């Protein structure tokens, strides 16, 4: 298809959500091992909204690479790829791949909105900002054969103009929770926040009619759990109360069909009417940016809304309405010292907050924090800063050394995710959380399956000590609280599992183990190595886990693949090594053997990259939602 020319039939648009690198928010262990039939936490709501903004005669499809493979040669004229900062590398890879194959490629989403200049060399068109007005303009221009390279929203989008997202294009059964957005923007002034840069400080709202239509659409798709992805649902309390009253009536009419959750600021705790309404509408949890128990740090970062009352008192008041609290915490504020870690630990433990997302202070582009740190010479210009829960940031702390901050951060997580601390938090929460709104959104059969999996794969695998802490944390005399305790353990073990794999320095024993393993691997496939049918390399980079690269070429037989599988599996099971498989040339009958090999390695997919020659790409099916399927090296990255 010629780029930028109008097709003779209605355009076909494919929208792609690139694979996320794993983070705490992936809750990988819970999704893979415990929750029946799920592949990811939330669907790409931005893409479903964009799909609804297309002219009605356009054919639109959505592919979420977090639950299904990316298509190699889709029937599409335009490909739109979204992305947060954490997805940028994969987003860029996908854009380059599709562009090279002649598709017209558009980039959009959170990161393109915040820094469109990073896409200038990558995409044919960039959509920067909310898409409600600029996307229809692009569609018109595309059909007219004159698409521009950049569409930037500079005005204010009225959310009453936002359509009901095309939920029908999403496979909602594969996600733990569906999403819906009521408002954008937040009235507060937190110095590090990019939300107010992107969406402004005057919250904008959809109408209740729109919310009703979206809920009806979700109900029609059998959804039970809904996350209101507002930046701050109570940005305007009067409007929030109206919404909650509406939701209460909606739930009454529909037999309390939904469990809701949302993000809100801590000042919700000081309004009892609001809390009562949250409870009545059946909000089971709320995510709050607490950031720090230290008032000085909060004042410095201009988060003064958290300083009106003792934070523990606020959290416990929310609990007293039966609503669970998930929270974000930050270390690295200007007033933070090495003593801050202990203070954060004690606060999180006492508050009983189980899903405590602790992140390092990160300066996102265009935020006031970014400007200030640059002025002060405390910005590490090219440091990776798209995931604040990784070990590393672009901020130079003021009252501790950078390394001290990283060490303290990792140690804080290790303490929080010990079996004892998990159990202490369950108990500390349930002591104050009376009459929980949450009863578990699954049916009886699924509930038993979930508990059985948690016990076998999570609790017993953790040994006797974990079993002991699990048992002592359960509310034996208050069975109504049991589902929440179970949910907390699932979330905590998922976070622990992530931390065990990602928040640890490379283990010297991995290098030793990989060295030994490699020698025996070479022996096992010696004859293939000798005549050049395969090659294998081991690298032991300083400060990183071992890497093994295997190249397959012509002349391999089935025995080779059968020999490789148990050996590779052993390497991945016993160490944190990563594996790169390069498939240059293999004969057609060997494709099935390769496929079997991949099937056997799927459970370690997050550490396995696969590069396949152009000729074989259409013959070997690689599920890019499981493995990292290497595409083109993108231009400009
Ligand atoms: C829901 C949400 C999540 C969910 C679900 C994510 C998902 N699958 O989509 C969860 C909780 C899993 C999540 C996790 C994370 N998140 Co988040 N998340 C959000 C939140 C609150 C809402 C996003 C949303 O659905 N909005 C509703 C839709 C309708 O709006 P939209 O996405 O902005 O889309 C509009 C336009 O951008 C455009 N558009 C969207 N896509 C596309 C694509 C194309 C081709 C085009 C043309 C246009 C277009 O059209 C839409 C309509 O106007 C935002 C905050 C926010 N307000 O954006 C943060 C946000 C996107 N998350 C963020 C971050 C950092 C993360 C994490 C990295 C946090 C962490 N440290 O772990 C993780 C990483 C993800 C992971 N590993 O799973 C940042 C991203 C920063 C950035 N600019 O890149 C945000 C902006 C929050 C913040 N304060 O900074 N997140
Ligand atoms: S309360 Fe949250 S969304 Fe609002 S400005 Fe602060 S960090 Fe941003």
XYZ file of C-alpha atoms and ligand atoms in Angstrom, residues 13-17 20-27 40-51 53 64 66 79-87 91 105-115 119 125-135 138 157 159 162-163 165 175 179-181 183-185 192-196 198-199 206 227-232 263 285 357-359 364-365 385-390 498, ligand 1:
193
model
C -7.072 0.073 11.058
C -5.185 -2.199 13.422
C -4.478 -0.868 16.928
C -1.740 -2.489 18.985
C -0.879 -2.334 22.674
C 4.867 -4.392 28.748
C 8.203 -5.208 30.316
C 7.320 -6.942 33.548
C 6.842 -4.676 36.554
C 5.161 -4.872 39.954
C 1.927 -3.873 38.281
C 2.000 -6.944 36.054
C 1.207 -9.187 39.080
C -3.119 -9.490 32.179
C -4.428 -7.025 34.721
C -6.220 -4.347 32.661
C -7.172 -3.895 29.001
C -5.945 -1.001 26.793
C -8.811 1.440 27.305
C -7.129 4.178 25.256
C -7.233 1.954 22.163
C -10.882 1.015 22.715
C -11.662 4.739 22.971
C -9.682 5.516 19.834
C -11.512 2.744 17.966
C -13.592 7.689 17.485
C -3.053 -6.483 22.902
C 0.099 -8.707 26.526
C -1.399 0.531 12.223
C -1.709 2.545 15.410
C 0.644 1.692 18.250
C 0.105 3.109 21.742
C 2.425 3.191 24.710
C 3.416 4.431 28.119
C 7.089 5.284 28.642
C 7.784 1.724 29.843
C 6.542 0.386 26.534
C 6.476 0.393 20.712
C 2.026 3.766 11.161
C 0.654 6.142 13.781
C 2.042 6.537 17.300
C -0.047 7.731 20.225
C -0.799 7.203 23.903
C 0.690 8.456 27.169
C 4.331 8.780 26.185
C 3.703 10.246 22.739
C 1.481 12.799 24.480
C 4.153 13.725 27.007
C 7.131 13.795 24.645
C 8.745 9.778 17.963
C 2.039 10.356 12.152
C 2.161 11.241 15.835
C -0.972 11.938 17.854
C 0.033 13.970 20.905
C -2.561 14.475 23.594
C -6.160 13.448 24.044
C -7.471 12.042 20.796
C -11.162 12.973 20.882
C -10.796 15.881 18.419
C -7.489 15.298 16.668
C -8.020 11.647 15.762
C -6.430 12.596 11.181
C -11.286 18.301 25.385
C -15.244 14.553 28.062
C -15.715 11.060 24.437
C -17.512 8.047 22.957
C -15.151 2.732 24.136
C -8.126 -9.436 32.183
C -11.565 -0.231 33.059
C -13.734 2.840 32.667
C -12.833 6.502 32.849
C -12.817 12.155 34.606
C -9.412 13.508 33.601
C -7.252 15.970 35.506
C 6.597 15.288 40.371
C 3.246 14.737 38.678
C 2.900 14.473 34.903
C -0.871 14.059 35.075
C -1.467 17.758 35.637
C -0.970 16.269 30.420
C -4.546 16.674 31.633
C -18.271 12.566 31.415
C -11.468 0.011 37.771
C -12.345 3.715 37.356
C -9.006 4.835 35.932
C -9.493 8.489 36.873
C -6.409 10.340 38.014
C -8.336 11.425 41.083
C -7.686 6.230 42.411
C -10.642 -0.638 47.049
C 3.977 0.368 45.472
C 7.184 1.946 46.658
C 9.022 3.814 43.919
C 9.376 12.887 34.255
C 9.925 15.314 31.375
C 13.073 6.901 34.173
C 9.938 5.352 32.745
C 9.289 2.863 35.555
C 9.735 4.355 39.009
C 9.831 0.921 40.644
C 13.035 -0.165 38.874
C 8.613 -10.132 41.063
C -5.067 2.476 34.033
C -3.586 2.774 34.172
C -2.736 1.703 34.378
C -3.230 0.274 34.497
C -3.512 -0.359 33.159
C -2.602 -0.069 32.030
C -3.113 -0.516 30.682
N -3.127 -1.765 30.391
O -3.506 0.294 29.872
C -2.098 -0.374 35.328
C -2.497 -0.270 36.769
C -1.767 -1.836 35.008
C -0.951 0.571 35.032
C 0.349 0.228 35.224
C 1.413 1.079 35.005
N 1.351 2.387 34.743
Co -0.316 3.286 34.362
N -1.829 4.356 34.206
C -3.110 4.096 34.104
C -3.924 5.397 34.048
C -4.407 5.683 35.450
C -5.096 5.433 33.091
C -4.797 5.013 31.647
C -6.092 4.942 30.880
O -6.651 3.882 30.673
N -6.633 6.099 30.474
C -7.884 6.194 29.765
C -7.668 6.346 28.260
C -9.014 6.563 27.564
O -6.888 7.477 28.037
P -5.396 7.434 27.446
O -4.762 6.137 27.718
O -4.727 8.654 27.874
O -5.677 7.467 25.869
C -6.066 8.637 25.176
C -4.927 9.198 24.335
O -3.648 8.968 24.898
C -5.117 8.557 23.003
N -4.448 7.302 22.723
C -4.250 6.264 23.534
N -3.643 5.276 22.896
C -3.456 5.677 21.626
C -2.888 5.017 20.545
C -2.823 5.663 19.318
C -2.249 4.962 18.148
C -3.328 6.967 19.186
C -3.262 7.636 17.897
C -3.890 7.629 20.295
C -3.958 6.966 21.494
O -6.512 8.293 22.914
C -7.122 8.220 24.192
C -8.359 9.100 24.204
O -8.035 10.462 24.261
C -2.822 6.385 33.582
C -3.035 7.818 34.005
C -3.667 8.584 32.868
N -4.558 9.444 33.181
O -3.349 8.390 31.713
C -1.549 5.776 34.170
C -0.234 5.946 33.403
C -0.511 5.728 31.946
N 0.596 4.864 33.928
C 1.823 5.181 34.051
C 2.838 4.312 34.560
C 4.206 4.925 34.773
C 2.578 2.973 34.843
C 3.573 1.934 35.361
C 4.921 1.960 34.678
C 3.706 2.127 36.868
C 4.809 1.321 37.506
N 5.780 2.008 38.000
O 4.806 0.141 37.502
C 2.822 0.604 35.137
C 3.329 -0.133 33.885
C 2.349 -1.077 33.271
C 2.451 -2.530 33.606
N 3.570 -3.092 33.836
O 1.468 -3.198 33.575
C 2.083 6.605 33.616
C 2.713 6.687 32.242
C 3.657 7.856 32.108
C 3.916 8.141 30.662
N 3.628 9.357 30.229
O 4.349 7.296 29.932
C 0.636 7.220 33.706
C 0.338 8.375 32.755
C 0.435 7.645 35.181
C 1.359 8.762 35.619
N 1.076 9.481 36.614
O 2.379 9.086 35.145
N -1.395 1.770 34.619
